[in-house]
Structures are given as structure tokens and as C-alpha cells.
Amino acid sequence: MVDSNRFGAAGAALGYIAQIEYALLIALERMDREEDLRLSLETADDITFEVGGRVELWQTKHHIARQGSLGDRSPDLWKTLHNWIESSDGESACFLFSTVTASADSAAGLLRPMRTKADVDAARAKLDVAAQPGGNKASAEYYAKYLSLDSEQRLNLLERVTVLDGAVTAEHITDRLVASVRKATVRSRRGPLVERLRGWWHGRALNHLSRIASGESEWIKIEEIEAQLLFIAQSLRDDNLPLDYSDEPEPTPGEVKEDDRVFVEQLKVIMLHHERIRQAVYDHNRAFLQRSKWQREHLIAIGELEAYDRRLREEWNRVFLPLEEPSSVEEPSDSAKCISARQLYARIQERSLPEIRPNVNSGYIPLGSMHILADRLRIGWHPDWVELLKHRLSEVQGSKESRGAA
């Protein structure tokens, strides 16, 4: 049997996530016309906006499948009005942002944008009736607080209230976010832009809420959101690509010790220091993840990775191809070959390897891509790498059929 309380908890959690995303969406949609906008979360209200010295209090009400009510005795409506009576300064604009749609003749429906003074008067009359004794007992406290205001105070309150009903639900907010960034990049890259902006925003909101919870006063300025939007958009230009794995956790020594991939064996063959191998694994893993993500998001052209790998193999040729023809003198010992291989490997590490596009500045993409090539046995570090790794050849050839990315 499924615990119904878990559904309620999940719905509440979804509401909190939606609140954070609503803040981003509203900020993006107002960015072009309000350059001095700033916002805070969970301070004076769910979301507080300030622009030009004017404060706006926003209550967000998210309901799964748009269930709920915005009728004249709606708990959402009355709890929100109660909060504003208790905490508002009597001047701030108040917004009820709800996924539920109010009927046109309800008090909430009369308080939508573009309403007239007559609409506000009618809404007050409806709420006056709804608040009379005998209504919803659960909202009795809210009714009493409302009725404690005189007629002029009630009118003043409702003149400051705007109901934004029928708001987008959490499951469809991505489409609205994508639409809000349409000027920032071309259509095909808006989804990747929103994904990265969202990731940054959730981290920024978490940091903001942590500071608020610690008693600090902090605002998130619209220029900070705009700067991040432009930074991501620039990484999605034709001469650039976004980098998502720079801060990926490093592999542990234990993980590297157990790693039996071909490129790791290539490094062990030349007796490279274990910390150097760990760095190589780190570069390889990040490059593989990033290249795969670029492909999934269609951010790179067909054949672009293959062309890039050919450029890297040319760089390998310049360092690792022999400088002279074989001679009849005694062949170097394996120890000498390993020493020479490590020296050449160090040269590759120090070389200015090409990035995949002119404005990409990763460091780990070219080095990691070299190890991807080594993993496919297209390059090697030991002079005899073909002979030494031939036992892995069937494994590499078999993986070509199943390899989907990078």
C-alpha cells in the first residue's frame, strides 16, 4: 500500500522547486525592461522583487495537474491575504502566482492585471461576504483578520493585489524558460543554454537561501543573472563550446589502481608515475563526458570530432614518430625505451595542443582526447606499443560497434 502522505510531501517539494524556477523565469521575462531589478527568496515573501525602490511581494501556489481552487473561499487565497495583512507595509505591490485558473466572476478573477476600479470594488464585496461567520472553519482566523480591517483598509489591500492565475506548472516550465532566452542564441542551442543556466541558478539559489537562513541580508541582482546568461550564450557560439566538467571530482587512487582500460595499460607499460596516471584518467574521463554531451546536444557538427582527433594524431606524430631510420646497432633495452617514452610523453603534456574550437580553453579536452585515442589504439606511448598491446586489439575492435559517443 502506498502512503498517501508521501504524495503530499512530493507535491510540497515540487512546489519549492517550482518557486525557485518561477523566480528565474520572472526575472528573465522582465530583464529587457527593468535593468535595476533584484530579488530575494524566502524573506518578506516566497519571492520578493525590488525595482526602482518599489517592493513586490510574490506568493507562489503550485498544484499538480492544476488541482485546487481560487474561489471566494479558497484557502490559497485567504492564507495569502492573511500573510499580506500581517507582513505587508501597506505600500508594497502583492502578487498571487497560481497554477489554478480562477473563474472570471470570482474575487480572484476580478483582481487580474488590467482590472478596473469597479472590479476591485466588486472583489472586495465578494470577499466581505465570503468572510462572514459560517464559512470555511479552517480559514476562520484569516476571515477574522480580514474583517478586522475597516472598509478603506480592505480596499487599499486589494488595490495592491494582482492575481496571476493559470501559471505554468513545473512540468512545463522548461518551455517557458526556453522561450525567455530566444534572443540569446539560435533555436537549436536554447535547450542546452537553459539546462546550464538552470544548473547555475539552482546553485546560486541554494547559496542565497543558506545566507538568508544564517541571518544575512542578500539580494540577487538581475545583472548577475544576465551576466551568466551571456557567459553561457557565448560558450554556445560557433567558435566556442560550453565546458561542463571542469570541476568533476578527481578519481581516487583506489579507482585508478583498479582501472584496466586500454589507455591506462598504455601508461603502465612505460612505467609512468601513479599520480601522473591518475591525472591522465581525470583528463580522459572529463574529455569523454564532455565530448559525449556535445554530441547528445548536437552542439558539434557531424564529423567535427573525427576531424579534431586527426589534428591531435598529427600532433602525436610530430613528437612520437622516429627521427631516424632503424640502424644495425644494438636495440635499446626496455628500460631505455620506457625512459625515452616518458620523456616524449612529457613533451606532449607541455605542448600547446589544439582545442576543438578557437575560443575553447579547457586544457583537459586535448589531453583527455589523446587518451581516448590511446584507448582506441590509434596512438601509443611506448615505441613497441603495437606489439605490446596487440592482446587488447580484439577488445578495442569489438567496442567500436557499441561505442555511441566521444
mmCIF file of C-alpha atoms in Angstrom:
data_model
loop_
_atom_site.group_PDB
_atom_site.id
_atom_site.type_symbol
_atom_site.label_atom_id
_atom_site.label_comp_id
_atom_site.label_asym_id
_atom_site.label_seq_id
_atom_site.Cartn_x
_atom_site.Cartn_y
_atom_site.Cartn_z
ATOM 1 C CA MET A 1 0.000 0.000 0.000
ATOM 2 C CA VAL A 2 1.362 3.427 -0.944
ATOM 3 C CA ASP A 3 1.491 6.028 1.824
ATOM 4 C CA SER A 4 -0.630 8.998 0.710
ATOM 5 C CA ASN A 5 1.495 11.279 2.905
ATOM 6 C CA ARG A 6 4.403 10.644 0.564
ATOM 7 C CA PHE A 7 2.403 12.083 -2.319
ATOM 8 C CA GLY A 8 1.757 15.194 -0.248
ATOM 9 C CA ALA A 9 5.433 15.522 0.617
ATOM 10 C CA ALA A 10 6.418 15.089 -3.027
ATOM 11 C CA GLY A 11 3.923 17.744 -4.066
ATOM 12 C CA ALA A 12 5.272 20.153 -1.464
ATOM 13 C CA ALA A 13 8.852 19.510 -2.591
ATOM 14 C CA LEU A 14 7.834 20.109 -6.194
ATOM 15 C CA GLY A 15 6.265 23.382 -5.109
ATOM 16 C CA TYR A 16 9.521 24.553 -3.518
ATOM 17 C CA ILE A 17 11.496 23.677 -6.649
ATOM 18 C CA ALA A 18 8.894 25.429 -8.805
ATOM 19 C CA GLN A 19 9.176 28.534 -6.613
ATOM 20 C CA ILE A 20 12.911 28.756 -7.317
ATOM 21 C CA GLU A 21 12.343 28.269 -11.046
ATOM 22 C CA TYR A 22 9.498 30.794 -11.105
ATOM 23 C CA ALA A 23 11.896 33.385 -9.693
ATOM 24 C CA LEU A 24 14.310 32.742 -12.566
ATOM 25 C CA LEU A 25 11.538 32.753 -15.171
ATOM 26 C CA ILE A 26 10.023 36.018 -13.948
ATOM 27 C CA ALA A 27 13.460 37.656 -13.805
ATOM 28 C CA LEU A 28 14.281 36.561 -17.365
ATOM 29 C CA GLU A 29 10.960 37.803 -18.703
ATOM 30 C CA ARG A 30 11.488 41.210 -17.070
ATOM 31 C CA MET A 31 15.195 41.523 -17.842
ATOM 32 C CA ASP A 32 14.886 43.617 -21.005
ATOM 33 C CA ARG A 33 12.773 46.353 -19.473
ATOM 34 C CA GLU A 34 13.946 46.521 -15.827
ATOM 35 C CA GLU A 35 17.716 46.776 -15.518
ATOM 36 C CA ASP A 36 17.723 47.599 -11.793
ATOM 37 C CA LEU A 37 15.567 44.623 -10.764
ATOM 38 C CA ARG A 38 16.750 42.497 -7.854
ATOM 39 C CA LEU A 39 15.160 39.618 -5.954
ATOM 40 C CA SER A 40 15.339 37.558 -2.794
ATOM 41 C CA LEU A 41 13.821 34.221 -1.800
ATOM 42 C CA GLU A 42 12.000 33.387 1.436
ATOM 43 C CA THR A 43 12.462 36.803 3.019
ATOM 44 C CA ALA A 44 9.423 39.096 3.057
ATOM 45 C CA ASP A 45 7.561 36.518 0.924
ATOM 46 C CA ASP A 46 8.112 33.452 -1.267
ATOM 47 C CA ILE A 47 9.795 35.775 -3.760
ATOM 48 C CA THR A 48 10.475 39.450 -3.191
ATOM 49 C CA PHE A 49 11.311 41.722 -6.107
ATOM 50 C CA GLU A 50 12.566 45.267 -5.825
ATOM 51 C CA VAL A 51 12.787 47.647 -8.769
ATOM 52 C CA GLY A 52 13.334 51.383 -8.589
ATOM 53 C CA GLY A 53 12.786 51.335 -4.836
ATOM 54 C CA ARG A 54 9.377 49.655 -5.221
ATOM 55 C CA VAL A 55 8.890 46.337 -3.420
ATOM 56 C CA GLU A 56 6.805 43.469 -4.794
ATOM 57 C CA LEU A 57 5.686 40.527 -2.647
ATOM 58 C CA TRP A 58 5.041 37.324 -4.579
ATOM 59 C CA GLN A 59 3.215 34.258 -3.254
ATOM 60 C CA THR A 60 3.564 31.182 -5.471
ATOM 61 C CA LYS A 61 0.987 28.390 -5.338
ATOM 62 C CA HIS A 62 1.853 25.278 -7.327
ATOM 63 C CA HIS A 63 -0.714 22.494 -7.687
ATOM 64 C CA ILE A 64 -0.118 19.207 -9.502
ATOM 65 C CA ALA A 65 -2.429 18.850 -12.521
ATOM 66 C CA ARG A 66 -3.788 22.311 -11.669
ATOM 67 C CA GLN A 67 -5.894 20.925 -8.821
ATOM 68 C CA GLY A 68 -7.035 23.357 -6.165
ATOM 69 C CA SER A 69 -9.293 26.358 -6.121
ATOM 70 C CA LEU A 70 -9.235 30.120 -6.405
ATOM 71 C CA GLY A 71 -12.874 30.597 -5.477
ATOM 72 C CA ASP A 72 -14.018 33.204 -2.977
ATOM 73 C CA ARG A 73 -13.388 30.827 -0.051
ATOM 74 C CA SER A 74 -10.163 29.356 -1.465
ATOM 75 C CA PRO A 75 -7.665 28.508 1.326
ATOM 76 C CA ASP A 76 -4.826 29.583 -1.017
ATOM 77 C CA LEU A 77 -6.404 32.993 -1.482
ATOM 78 C CA TRP A 78 -7.271 33.598 2.155
ATOM 79 C CA LYS A 79 -3.970 32.382 3.564
ATOM 80 C CA THR A 80 -2.164 34.652 1.118
ATOM 81 C CA LEU A 81 -4.302 37.672 2.026
ATOM 82 C CA HIS A 82 -3.704 36.937 5.716
ATOM 83 C CA ASN A 83 0.066 36.843 5.163
ATOM 84 C CA TRP A 84 -0.022 40.192 3.399
ATOM 85 C CA ILE A 85 -2.185 41.776 6.097
ATOM 86 C CA GLU A 86 0.286 40.541 8.712
ATOM 87 C CA SER A 87 3.550 41.365 6.976
ATOM 88 C CA SER A 88 2.938 43.958 4.262
ATOM 89 C CA ASP A 89 3.944 47.569 4.803
ATOM 90 C CA GLY A 90 0.706 48.803 3.271
ATOM 91 C CA GLU A 91 2.507 50.036 0.157
ATOM 92 C CA SER A 92 4.128 47.010 -1.496
ATOM 93 C CA ALA A 93 2.539 45.503 -4.592
ATOM 94 C CA CYS A 94 1.315 41.957 -3.908
ATOM 95 C CA PHE A 95 1.149 39.158 -6.498
ATOM 96 C CA LEU A 96 -0.564 35.782 -6.179
ATOM 97 C CA PHE A 97 1.037 33.499 -8.786
ATOM 98 C CA SER A 98 -1.004 30.289 -9.039
ATOM 99 C CA THR A 99 -1.241 27.332 -11.395
ATOM 100 C CA VAL A 100 -5.003 27.246 -10.760
ATOM 101 C CA THR A 101 -7.306 29.245 -13.028
ATOM 102 C CA ALA A 102 -9.893 31.453 -11.313
ATOM 103 C CA SER A 103 -13.391 31.874 -12.697
ATOM 104 C CA ALA A 104 -13.987 35.286 -14.254
ATOM 105 C CA ASP A 105 -16.685 36.263 -11.747
ATOM 106 C CA SER A 106 -14.699 35.285 -8.631
ATOM 107 C CA ALA A 107 -12.837 37.786 -6.472
ATOM 108 C CA ALA A 108 -9.527 36.359 -7.721
ATOM 109 C CA GLY A 109 -10.706 36.617 -11.327
ATOM 110 C CA LEU A 110 -11.598 40.265 -10.767
ATOM 111 C CA LEU A 111 -8.087 41.029 -9.467
ATOM 112 C CA ARG A 112 -6.203 40.054 -12.601
ATOM 113 C CA PRO A 113 -3.986 42.589 -14.405
ATOM 114 C CA MET A 114 -5.809 45.310 -16.367
ATOM 115 C CA ARG A 115 -8.731 45.287 -13.919
ATOM 116 C CA THR A 116 -10.771 48.436 -13.295
ATOM 117 C CA LYS A 117 -11.606 50.210 -10.038
ATOM 118 C CA ALA A 118 -15.080 48.716 -10.322
ATOM 119 C CA ASP A 119 -13.519 45.229 -10.491
ATOM 120 C CA VAL A 120 -11.600 45.867 -7.262
ATOM 121 C CA ASP A 121 -14.763 47.132 -5.551
ATOM 122 C CA ALA A 122 -16.631 44.033 -6.706
ATOM 123 C CA ALA A 123 -13.830 41.767 -5.472
ATOM 124 C CA ARG A 124 -13.951 43.421 -2.050
ATOM 125 C CA ALA A 125 -17.704 42.920 -1.872
ATOM 126 C CA LYS A 126 -17.348 39.215 -2.682
ATOM 127 C CA LEU A 127 -14.628 38.738 -0.072
ATOM 128 C CA ASP A 128 -16.660 40.642 2.519
ATOM 129 C CA VAL A 129 -19.461 38.126 2.025
ATOM 130 C CA ALA A 130 -17.146 35.103 1.999
ATOM 131 C CA ALA A 131 -15.543 36.183 5.285
ATOM 132 C CA GLN A 132 -18.793 36.262 7.230
ATOM 133 C CA PRO A 133 -19.277 33.681 10.016
ATOM 134 C CA GLY A 134 -20.388 30.262 8.841
ATOM 135 C CA GLY A 135 -17.799 29.918 6.094
ATOM 136 C CA ASN A 136 -14.823 27.562 5.910
ATOM 137 C CA LYS A 137 -13.850 26.897 9.539
ATOM 138 C CA ALA A 138 -10.245 26.167 8.589
ATOM 139 C CA SER A 139 -9.951 29.746 7.330
ATOM 140 C CA ALA A 140 -11.792 31.351 10.259
ATOM 141 C CA GLU A 141 -8.606 33.016 11.521
ATOM 142 C CA TYR A 142 -7.962 34.512 8.080
ATOM 143 C CA TYR A 143 -11.539 35.781 7.788
ATOM 144 C CA ALA A 144 -11.363 37.422 11.210
ATOM 145 C CA LYS A 145 -8.115 39.183 10.341
ATOM 146 C CA TYR A 146 -9.607 40.499 7.108
ATOM 147 C CA LEU A 147 -12.771 41.699 8.849
ATOM 148 C CA SER A 148 -10.648 43.479 11.468
ATOM 149 C CA LEU A 149 -9.691 45.931 8.719
ATOM 150 C CA ASP A 150 -12.042 48.779 8.036
ATOM 151 C CA SER A 151 -13.580 49.218 4.586
ATOM 152 C CA GLU A 152 -10.894 51.615 3.387
ATOM 153 C CA GLN A 153 -8.073 49.337 4.565
ATOM 154 C CA ARG A 154 -9.590 46.360 2.747
ATOM 155 C CA LEU A 155 -9.852 48.405 -0.416
ATOM 156 C CA ASN A 156 -6.242 49.571 -0.036
ATOM 157 C CA LEU A 157 -5.131 45.960 0.340
ATOM 158 C CA LEU A 158 -6.985 44.720 -2.729
ATOM 159 C CA GLU A 159 -5.832 47.644 -4.865
ATOM 160 C CA ARG A 160 -2.284 46.382 -4.310
ATOM 161 C CA VAL A 161 -3.141 42.745 -5.099
ATOM 162 C CA THR A 162 -2.733 41.230 -8.570
ATOM 163 C CA VAL A 163 -3.742 37.628 -9.268
ATOM 164 C CA LEU A 164 -1.691 35.850 -11.950
ATOM 165 C CA ASP A 165 -3.650 32.625 -12.357
ATOM 166 C CA GLY A 166 -3.232 29.751 -14.790
ATOM 167 C CA ALA A 167 0.543 29.911 -14.303
ATOM 168 C CA VAL A 168 2.807 27.355 -15.934
ATOM 169 C CA THR A 169 3.288 24.136 -13.949
ATOM 170 C CA ALA A 170 6.678 22.689 -13.026
ATOM 171 C CA GLU A 171 6.499 20.041 -15.749
ATOM 172 C CA HIS A 172 6.090 22.687 -18.470
ATOM 173 C CA ILE A 173 8.326 25.443 -17.139
ATOM 174 C CA THR A 174 11.206 24.373 -19.391
ATOM 175 C CA ASP A 175 9.296 25.528 -22.474
ATOM 176 C CA ARG A 176 8.729 28.947 -20.921
ATOM 177 C CA LEU A 177 12.387 29.243 -19.922
ATOM 178 C CA VAL A 178 13.457 28.329 -23.454
ATOM 179 C CA ALA A 179 11.126 30.989 -24.856
ATOM 180 C CA SER A 180 12.533 33.583 -22.446
ATOM 181 C CA VAL A 181 16.098 33.175 -23.801
ATOM 182 C CA ARG A 182 15.203 33.209 -27.501
ATOM 183 C CA LYS A 183 17.226 36.388 -28.104
ATOM 184 C CA ALA A 184 20.365 34.920 -26.553
ATOM 185 C CA THR A 185 21.124 32.166 -29.065
ATOM 186 C CA VAL A 186 19.763 30.264 -32.056
ATOM 187 C CA ARG A 187 16.817 27.897 -31.643
ATOM 188 C CA SER A 188 18.846 24.668 -31.627
ATOM 189 C CA ARG A 189 21.006 25.848 -28.716
ATOM 190 C CA ARG A 190 18.331 27.282 -26.428
ATOM 191 C CA GLY A 191 17.717 23.962 -24.678
ATOM 192 C CA PRO A 192 21.405 23.492 -23.778
ATOM 193 C CA LEU A 193 21.561 27.138 -22.685
ATOM 194 C CA VAL A 194 18.573 26.732 -20.351
ATOM 195 C CA GLU A 195 19.970 23.496 -18.906
ATOM 196 C CA ARG A 196 23.215 25.222 -17.945
ATOM 197 C CA LEU A 197 21.516 28.399 -16.724
ATOM 198 C CA ARG A 198 19.202 26.288 -14.590
ATOM 199 C CA GLY A 199 22.127 24.412 -13.085
ATOM 200 C CA TRP A 200 23.852 27.662 -12.177
ATOM 201 C CA TRP A 201 20.606 29.153 -10.826
ATOM 202 C CA HIS A 202 19.878 26.235 -8.502
ATOM 203 C CA GLY A 203 23.374 26.530 -7.046
ATOM 204 C CA ARG A 204 23.023 30.300 -6.716
ATOM 205 C CA ALA A 205 19.608 29.958 -5.057
ATOM 206 C CA LEU A 206 20.979 27.382 -2.607
ATOM 207 C CA ASN A 207 23.821 29.719 -1.669
ATOM 208 C CA HIS A 208 21.360 32.608 -1.329
ATOM 209 C CA LEU A 209 18.983 30.627 0.901
ATOM 210 C CA SER A 210 21.883 29.454 3.070
ATOM 211 C CA ARG A 211 22.893 33.055 3.650
ATOM 212 C CA ILE A 212 19.313 34.104 4.377
ATOM 213 C CA ALA A 213 18.977 31.212 6.846
ATOM 214 C CA SER A 214 22.150 32.441 8.579
ATOM 215 C CA GLY A 215 20.564 35.825 9.140
ATOM 216 C CA GLU A 216 22.351 37.674 6.357
ATOM 217 C CA SER A 217 20.640 40.157 4.082
ATOM 218 C CA GLU A 218 21.260 39.458 0.413
ATOM 219 C CA TRP A 219 19.718 40.276 -2.940
ATOM 220 C CA ILE A 220 20.316 38.603 -6.297
ATOM 221 C CA LYS A 221 20.644 41.328 -8.903
ATOM 222 C CA ILE A 222 19.290 40.960 -12.419
ATOM 223 C CA GLU A 223 22.724 41.884 -13.788
ATOM 224 C CA GLU A 224 24.147 38.735 -12.174
ATOM 225 C CA ILE A 225 21.587 36.582 -13.985
ATOM 226 C CA GLU A 226 22.184 38.495 -17.209
ATOM 227 C CA ALA A 227 25.961 38.047 -16.934
ATOM 228 C CA GLN A 228 25.585 34.288 -16.500
ATOM 229 C CA LEU A 229 23.132 34.117 -19.391
ATOM 230 C CA LEU A 230 25.570 35.941 -21.679
ATOM 231 C CA PHE A 231 28.522 33.825 -20.488
ATOM 232 C CA ILE A 232 26.687 30.614 -21.355
ATOM 233 C CA ALA A 233 25.401 32.045 -24.634
ATOM 234 C CA GLN A 234 28.951 32.981 -25.670
ATOM 235 C CA SER A 235 30.095 29.419 -24.980
ATOM 236 C CA LEU A 236 27.447 28.235 -27.453
ATOM 237 C CA ARG A 237 28.739 30.328 -30.365
ATOM 238 C CA ASP A 238 30.169 28.702 -33.497
ATOM 239 C CA ASP A 239 33.752 29.373 -32.344
ATOM 240 C CA ASN A 240 33.207 28.091 -28.812
ATOM 241 C CA LEU A 241 31.685 25.247 -26.797
ATOM 242 C CA PRO A 242 30.456 25.015 -23.191
ATOM 243 C CA LEU A 243 32.623 23.283 -20.601
ATOM 244 C CA ASP A 244 30.580 21.388 -18.016
ATOM 245 C CA TYR A 245 33.087 19.097 -16.304
ATOM 246 C CA SER A 246 35.956 21.321 -15.175
ATOM 247 C CA ASP A 247 35.017 20.688 -11.536
ATOM 248 C CA GLU A 248 34.257 16.984 -11.893
ATOM 249 C CA PRO A 249 35.547 15.004 -8.849
ATOM 250 C CA GLU A 250 39.008 13.519 -9.342
ATOM 251 C CA PRO A 251 39.336 9.727 -9.373
ATOM 252 C CA THR A 252 40.647 8.205 -6.171
ATOM 253 C CA PRO A 253 43.953 6.294 -6.102
ATOM 254 C CA GLY A 254 41.944 3.128 -5.461
ATOM 255 C CA GLU A 255 39.787 3.684 -8.521
ATOM 256 C CA VAL A 256 42.850 4.249 -10.688
ATOM 257 C CA LYS A 257 44.555 1.134 -9.327
ATOM 258 C CA GLU A 258 41.554 -0.975 -10.361
ATOM 259 C CA ASP A 259 41.208 0.713 -13.760
ATOM 260 C CA ASP A 260 42.014 -1.774 -16.520
ATOM 261 C CA ARG A 261 41.157 0.317 -19.560
ATOM 262 C CA VAL A 262 43.499 0.217 -22.543
ATOM 263 C CA PHE A 263 44.798 3.769 -22.181
ATOM 264 C CA VAL A 264 45.699 3.091 -18.533
ATOM 265 C CA GLU A 265 47.645 -0.005 -19.522
ATOM 266 C CA GLN A 266 49.454 2.101 -22.136
ATOM 267 C CA LEU A 267 50.680 4.374 -19.334
ATOM 268 C CA LYS A 268 51.639 1.478 -17.080
ATOM 269 C CA VAL A 269 53.659 -0.037 -19.916
ATOM 270 C CA ILE A 270 56.007 2.980 -19.871
ATOM 271 C CA MET A 271 56.091 2.839 -16.037
ATOM 272 C CA LEU A 272 54.594 6.302 -15.596
ATOM 273 C CA HIS A 273 54.275 7.570 -12.021
ATOM 274 C CA HIS A 274 50.929 6.615 -10.456
ATOM 275 C CA GLU A 275 49.960 10.259 -9.829
ATOM 276 C CA ARG A 276 50.565 11.044 -13.498
ATOM 277 C CA ILE A 277 48.313 8.127 -14.388
ATOM 278 C CA ARG A 278 45.642 9.462 -12.047
ATOM 279 C CA GLN A 279 45.802 12.848 -13.793
ATOM 280 C CA ALA A 280 45.534 11.116 -17.164
ATOM 281 C CA VAL A 281 42.437 9.221 -16.011
ATOM 282 C CA TYR A 282 40.953 12.510 -14.789
ATOM 283 C CA ASP A 283 41.624 14.200 -18.150
ATOM 284 C CA HIS A 284 40.269 11.229 -20.092
ATOM 285 C CA ASN A 285 37.075 10.960 -18.049
ATOM 286 C CA ARG A 286 36.251 14.662 -18.305
ATOM 287 C CA ALA A 287 37.011 14.781 -22.026
ATOM 288 C CA PHE A 288 34.877 11.704 -22.662
ATOM 289 C CA LEU A 289 31.939 13.111 -20.683
ATOM 290 C CA GLN A 290 32.201 16.483 -22.388
ATOM 291 C CA ARG A 291 32.551 15.139 -25.913
ATOM 292 C CA SER A 292 29.584 12.836 -25.310
ATOM 293 C CA LYS A 293 27.447 15.695 -24.038
ATOM 294 C CA TRP A 294 28.332 17.897 -27.006
ATOM 295 C CA GLN A 295 27.201 15.080 -29.279
ATOM 296 C CA ARG A 296 23.960 14.408 -27.409
ATOM 297 C CA GLU A 297 23.052 18.088 -27.528
ATOM 298 C CA HIS A 298 24.029 18.402 -31.217
ATOM 299 C CA LEU A 299 26.423 21.239 -30.403
ATOM 300 C CA ILE A 300 29.102 19.920 -32.750
ATOM 301 C CA ALA A 301 28.851 19.255 -36.447
ATOM 302 C CA ILE A 302 28.839 15.783 -37.966
ATOM 303 C CA GLY A 303 32.461 14.734 -38.404
ATOM 304 C CA GLU A 304 33.827 17.529 -36.202
ATOM 305 C CA LEU A 305 35.163 15.183 -33.507
ATOM 306 C CA GLU A 306 36.766 12.926 -36.106
ATOM 307 C CA ALA A 307 38.489 15.929 -37.709
ATOM 308 C CA TYR A 308 39.674 17.090 -34.280
ATOM 309 C CA ASP A 309 41.068 13.647 -33.481
ATOM 310 C CA ARG A 310 43.013 13.699 -36.761
ATOM 311 C CA ARG A 311 44.588 17.016 -35.710
ATOM 312 C CA LEU A 312 45.587 15.515 -32.372
ATOM 313 C CA ARG A 313 47.059 12.460 -34.063
ATOM 314 C CA GLU A 314 49.165 14.782 -36.229
ATOM 315 C CA GLU A 315 50.470 16.383 -33.026
ATOM 316 C CA TRP A 316 51.304 12.917 -31.728
ATOM 317 C CA ASN A 317 53.132 12.146 -34.990
ATOM 318 C CA ARG A 318 55.322 15.234 -34.600
ATOM 319 C CA VAL A 319 56.524 14.053 -31.212
ATOM 320 C CA PHE A 320 56.489 10.249 -31.330
ATOM 321 C CA LEU A 321 57.429 9.267 -34.873
ATOM 322 C CA PRO A 322 61.099 8.160 -35.043
ATOM 323 C CA LEU A 323 63.654 10.795 -36.030
ATOM 324 C CA GLU A 324 65.900 8.351 -37.905
ATOM 325 C CA GLU A 325 65.731 5.063 -39.747
ATOM 326 C CA PRO A 326 66.443 1.881 -37.767
ATOM 327 C CA SER A 327 70.156 1.032 -37.609
ATOM 328 C CA SER A 328 72.021 -2.197 -37.181
ATOM 329 C CA VAL A 329 73.313 -1.166 -33.776
ATOM 330 C CA GLU A 330 72.105 -2.984 -30.704
ATOM 331 C CA GLU A 331 68.452 -2.275 -29.894
ATOM 332 C CA PRO A 332 67.877 -0.201 -26.732
ATOM 333 C CA SER A 333 66.827 -2.029 -23.599
ATOM 334 C CA ASP A 334 63.198 -1.914 -22.494
ATOM 335 C CA SER A 335 64.242 0.334 -19.623
ATOM 336 C CA ALA A 336 65.787 2.800 -22.063
ATOM 337 C CA LYS A 337 62.669 2.660 -24.233
ATOM 338 C CA CYS A 338 60.480 3.463 -21.222
ATOM 339 C CA ILE A 339 62.693 6.386 -20.244
ATOM 340 C CA SER A 340 62.526 7.775 -23.779
ATOM 341 C CA ALA A 341 58.740 7.221 -23.892
ATOM 342 C CA ARG A 342 58.232 9.097 -20.621
ATOM 343 C CA GLN A 343 60.300 11.993 -21.940
ATOM 344 C CA LEU A 344 58.228 12.169 -25.123
ATOM 345 C CA TYR A 345 55.022 11.865 -23.093
ATOM 346 C CA ALA A 346 56.168 14.852 -21.027
ATOM 347 C CA ARG A 347 56.706 16.810 -24.251
ATOM 348 C CA ILE A 348 53.128 16.096 -25.314
ATOM 349 C CA GLN A 349 51.911 17.304 -21.922
ATOM 350 C CA GLU A 350 53.856 20.547 -22.287
ATOM 351 C CA ARG A 351 52.933 21.113 -25.916
ATOM 352 C CA SER A 352 50.256 23.673 -26.866
ATOM 353 C CA LEU A 353 47.762 21.166 -28.188
ATOM 354 C CA PRO A 354 44.876 22.481 -30.291
ATOM 355 C CA GLU A 355 41.461 22.869 -28.705
ATOM 356 C CA ILE A 356 38.455 21.707 -30.693
ATOM 357 C CA ARG A 357 37.392 25.306 -31.428
ATOM 358 C CA PRO A 358 39.302 28.607 -31.264
ATOM 359 C CA ASN A 359 37.675 30.013 -28.121
ATOM 360 C CA VAL A 360 37.506 26.807 -26.101
ATOM 361 C CA ASN A 361 40.032 26.986 -23.275
ATOM 362 C CA SER A 362 39.858 23.744 -21.329
ATOM 363 C CA GLY A 363 43.279 22.134 -21.111
ATOM 364 C CA TYR A 364 41.718 18.759 -20.353
ATOM 365 C CA ILE A 365 39.904 18.321 -23.681
ATOM 366 C CA PRO A 366 43.016 17.909 -25.890
ATOM 367 C CA LEU A 367 44.948 15.883 -23.302
ATOM 368 C CA GLY A 368 41.933 13.751 -22.464
ATOM 369 C CA SER A 369 41.193 13.262 -26.155
ATOM 370 C CA MET A 370 44.747 11.994 -26.619
ATOM 371 C CA HIS A 371 43.976 9.297 -24.046
ATOM 372 C CA ILE A 372 40.718 8.498 -25.848
ATOM 373 C CA LEU A 373 42.826 7.865 -28.965
ATOM 374 C CA ALA A 374 45.227 5.760 -26.904
ATOM 375 C CA ASP A 375 42.265 3.789 -25.563
ATOM 376 C CA ARG A 376 41.275 3.026 -29.158
ATOM 377 C CA LEU A 377 44.858 2.006 -30.003
ATOM 378 C CA ARG A 378 45.178 4.764 -32.567
ATOM 379 C CA ILE A 379 48.251 6.140 -30.797
ATOM 380 C CA GLY A 380 50.641 4.827 -28.173
ATOM 381 C CA TRP A 381 53.467 5.948 -25.914
ATOM 382 C CA HIS A 382 55.914 3.027 -25.893
ATOM 383 C CA PRO A 383 57.978 2.547 -29.094
ATOM 384 C CA ASP A 384 56.653 -1.034 -29.292
ATOM 385 C CA TRP A 385 53.078 -0.189 -28.258
ATOM 386 C CA VAL A 386 51.524 -2.028 -31.216
ATOM 387 C CA GLU A 387 53.224 -5.280 -30.264
ATOM 388 C CA LEU A 388 52.787 -4.821 -26.509
ATOM 389 C CA LEU A 389 49.062 -4.024 -26.751
ATOM 390 C CA LYS A 390 48.052 -6.441 -29.510
ATOM 391 C CA HIS A 391 46.322 -8.651 -26.914
ATOM 392 C CA ARG A 392 43.794 -5.791 -26.426
ATOM 393 C CA LEU A 393 43.139 -5.317 -30.152
ATOM 394 C CA SER A 394 40.075 -7.574 -30.384
ATOM 395 C CA GLU A 395 38.592 -5.813 -27.353
ATOM 396 C CA VAL A 396 39.081 -2.397 -28.964
ATOM 397 C CA GLN A 397 37.648 -3.532 -32.297
ATOM 398 C CA GLY A 398 34.630 -5.018 -30.535
ATOM 399 C CA SER A 399 33.958 -1.796 -28.665
ATOM 400 C CA LYS A 400 33.752 0.188 -31.917
ATOM 401 C CA GLU A 401 30.341 -1.317 -32.637
ATOM 402 C CA SER A 402 28.901 -0.415 -29.226
ATOM 403 C CA ARG A 403 30.585 2.942 -28.766
ATOM 404 C CA GLY A 404 27.853 5.583 -29.064
ATOM 405 C CA ALA A 405 29.693 8.805 -28.287
ATOM 406 C CA ALA A 406 33.003 10.588 -27.830
#
